Amino acid sequence: MEKQAPTRTSERARALLKYHEQAQGGGFARKPYKCPAGKWTIGWGHVIFPHETFIEIDEIEAEHLLDTDLASCELVVRSLNAGLEQHEFDAVVLMVFNIGIRAFDTSTMKARLRERNHVAASAQFGRWVYVTNPKTKRKERADGLVIRRTVEQLLFDGAPDGAIIKERTRLERVAARGSL
């Protein structure tokens, strides 16, 4: 009997997402700001849609926006029927949250997951480390995305929290020296 596929993002994955989506001073972003890709964002990485208006939000609203955003990503990942373990499901949901459903929909990672080729899917994380510079419209490698994709790949591959935190900390130190 096949075990039940994961349906919701774990608290472990939510904590990782919040680490990467925190505001400059830590915590969620109470007020809208432009992310590195030039998109207006609020809360825990919620991209503000044209029909939405926010001046300031509280933690309850930030959590509600996160729940809603994650639910859309979870639905996409569940629909793959890829035989994912919880840690794999979490990692893919985190990536979909960050790159967007539309980008994921045409990705090689999605194709590999549909094939249930988890090894090849894992290798795809490192390809998603570029952001389009809103001024030049050119793709640029972003240290923050290198770190984030490494964390997601480690999670996907089943690494324990200690190993993930250790590697993330190492990469953050390297990036701070400008040599990532």
Coordinates of C-alpha atoms in Angstrom, one line a residue:
M1 CA 0.0 0.0 0.0
E2 CA 1.4 3.4 -1.0
K3 CA 1.7 5.9 1.8
Q4 CA -0.3 9.1 1.8
A5 CA 1.3 11.9 -0.2
P6 CA 1.9 15.2 1.6
T7 CA -0.7 17.8 1.2
R8 CA 0.4 20.7 3.3
T9 CA 3.7 22.6 3.8
S10 CA 5.4 21.5 7.1
E11 CA 6.2 24.0 9.9
R12 CA 9.9 23.2 9.1
A13 CA 9.5 24.5 5.6
R14 CA 7.4 27.5 6.7
A15 CA 10.3 28.5 9.0
L16 CA 12.8 28.2 6.2
L17 CA 10.5 30.3 3.9
K18 CA 10.1 33.0 6.6
Y19 CA 13.9 33.1 7.1
H20 CA 14.4 33.9 3.4
E21 CA 11.3 36.2 3.1
Q22 CA 12.0 38.3 6.2
A23 CA 12.0 42.1 6.1
Q24 CA 15.2 44.1 6.5
G25 CA 14.8 44.4 10.2
G26 CA 13.7 40.9 10.6
G27 CA 10.1 39.5 10.7
F28 CA 7.5 40.1 8.1
A29 CA 7.2 43.3 6.1
R30 CA 4.5 45.4 7.5
K31 CA 4.6 47.9 4.6
P32 CA 5.0 47.3 0.9
Y33 CA 8.5 47.2 -0.5
K34 CA 10.1 46.4 -3.9
C35 CA 11.8 43.1 -4.0
P36 CA 15.1 42.6 -6.0
A37 CA 13.0 41.7 -9.1
G38 CA 11.1 45.1 -8.8
K39 CA 7.8 43.6 -7.6
W40 CA 5.8 45.2 -4.8
T41 CA 5.8 42.8 -1.9
I42 CA 4.4 42.7 1.6
G43 CA 4.2 40.2 4.6
W44 CA 6.2 37.0 4.1
G45 CA 6.9 37.5 0.4
H46 CA 3.4 38.1 -0.9
V47 CA 3.6 39.7 -4.3
I48 CA 1.0 42.4 -4.4
F49 CA -1.5 42.0 -7.3
P50 CA -2.8 45.1 -9.2
H51 CA -6.2 44.7 -7.6
E52 CA -4.7 44.7 -4.0
T53 CA -4.0 47.7 -1.9
F54 CA -1.9 47.6 1.2
I55 CA -0.7 50.4 3.4
E56 CA 0.3 48.4 6.4
I57 CA -0.6 44.9 7.7
D58 CA -0.3 43.1 11.0
E59 CA 1.0 39.6 11.7
I60 CA -2.4 38.0 11.4
E61 CA -2.8 39.4 7.9
A62 CA 0.7 38.4 6.9
E63 CA 0.0 34.8 8.0
H64 CA -3.3 34.8 6.1
L65 CA -1.5 36.0 2.9
L66 CA 1.2 33.4 3.4
D67 CA -1.4 30.6 4.0
T68 CA -3.3 31.7 0.8
D69 CA -0.1 31.9 -1.3
L70 CA 1.2 28.5 0.0
A71 CA -2.2 26.9 -0.7
S72 CA -1.9 27.7 -4.4
C73 CA 1.7 26.4 -4.5
E74 CA 0.7 23.2 -2.6
L75 CA -2.1 22.5 -5.1
V76 CA 0.3 22.8 -8.0
V77 CA 2.8 20.4 -6.4
R78 CA 0.1 17.9 -5.3
S79 CA -1.2 17.8 -8.9
L80 CA 2.1 16.4 -10.1
N81 CA 1.4 13.1 -8.4
A82 CA 5.2 12.7 -8.2
G83 CA 5.4 10.4 -5.2
L84 CA 7.1 13.0 -3.1
E85 CA 8.2 12.6 0.6
Q86 CA 7.3 15.5 2.9
H87 CA 10.8 17.0 2.7
E88 CA 10.7 16.9 -1.2
F89 CA 7.2 18.3 -1.3
D90 CA 8.2 21.1 1.0
A91 CA 11.3 22.0 -1.1
V92 CA 9.3 22.1 -4.3
V93 CA 6.5 24.2 -2.7
L94 CA 9.1 26.7 -1.4
M95 CA 10.6 27.0 -4.9
V96 CA 7.2 27.4 -6.6
F97 CA 6.4 30.1 -4.0
N98 CA 9.5 32.0 -4.9
I99 CA 9.7 31.6 -8.7
G100 CA 5.9 31.6 -9.3
I101 CA 3.5 29.0 -10.6
R102 CA 3.8 30.3 -14.2
A103 CA 7.6 29.9 -14.3
F104 CA 7.4 26.4 -12.6
D105 CA 4.7 25.3 -15.1
T106 CA 7.2 25.4 -18.0
S107 CA 10.3 24.2 -16.0
T108 CA 12.4 21.2 -16.5
M109 CA 12.0 20.5 -12.8
K110 CA 8.3 20.0 -13.2
A111 CA 8.9 17.6 -16.1
R112 CA 11.4 15.6 -14.1
L113 CA 9.0 15.4 -11.2
R114 CA 6.2 14.2 -13.4
E115 CA 8.6 11.4 -14.6
R116 CA 9.2 10.7 -10.9
N117 CA 12.9 11.3 -11.5
H118 CA 13.8 12.8 -8.2
V119 CA 17.5 12.8 -8.7
A120 CA 17.2 14.8 -12.0
A121 CA 14.6 17.1 -10.3
S122 CA 17.1 17.8 -7.5
A123 CA 19.7 18.9 -10.0
Q124 CA 17.3 21.6 -11.3
F125 CA 17.4 23.8 -8.1
G126 CA 20.7 25.4 -9.1
R127 CA 19.4 26.6 -12.4
W128 CA 17.0 29.0 -10.7
V129 CA 19.5 31.5 -9.2
Y130 CA 18.9 34.5 -11.6
V131 CA 16.8 37.5 -11.2
T132 CA 15.8 39.9 -13.9
N133 CA 17.2 43.3 -13.2
P134 CA 14.2 45.7 -13.4
K135 CA 16.4 48.5 -14.8
T136 CA 18.5 46.6 -17.4
K137 CA 16.0 43.7 -18.0
R138 CA 19.0 41.3 -18.0
K139 CA 19.2 38.2 -15.9
E140 CA 21.7 38.5 -13.1
R141 CA 23.0 35.8 -10.7
A142 CA 21.7 36.7 -7.2
D143 CA 23.6 35.5 -4.1
G144 CA 20.4 35.4 -2.1
L145 CA 18.9 33.0 -4.7
V146 CA 22.0 30.8 -4.7
I147 CA 21.7 30.5 -0.9
R148 CA 17.9 29.9 -1.1
R149 CA 18.2 27.2 -3.9
T150 CA 21.0 25.5 -2.0
V151 CA 18.8 25.3 1.1
E152 CA 15.8 24.0 -0.9
Q153 CA 18.0 21.4 -2.6
L154 CA 19.4 20.2 0.7
L155 CA 15.8 20.0 2.1
F156 CA 14.7 18.1 -1.1
D157 CA 17.6 15.7 -0.7
G158 CA 16.6 15.0 3.0
A159 CA 19.4 16.8 4.8
P160 CA 18.8 17.4 8.5
D161 CA 18.2 20.9 9.8
G162 CA 21.7 21.2 11.3
A163 CA 23.3 20.6 7.9
I164 CA 21.0 23.0 6.2
I165 CA 21.7 25.8 8.7
K166 CA 25.4 25.1 8.6
E167 CA 25.6 25.4 4.8
R168 CA 23.3 28.4 4.7
T169 CA 25.5 30.2 7.3
R170 CA 28.6 29.3 5.3
L171 CA 27.2 30.6 2.1
E172 CA 26.0 33.8 3.8
R173 CA 29.5 34.4 5.1
V174 CA 31.0 33.8 1.6
A175 CA 28.4 36.2 0.0
A176 CA 29.1 38.9 2.6
R177 CA 32.8 38.8 1.5
G178 CA 31.6 39.2 -2.1
S179 CA 33.0 35.9 -3.3
L180 CA 29.9 33.7 -3.8

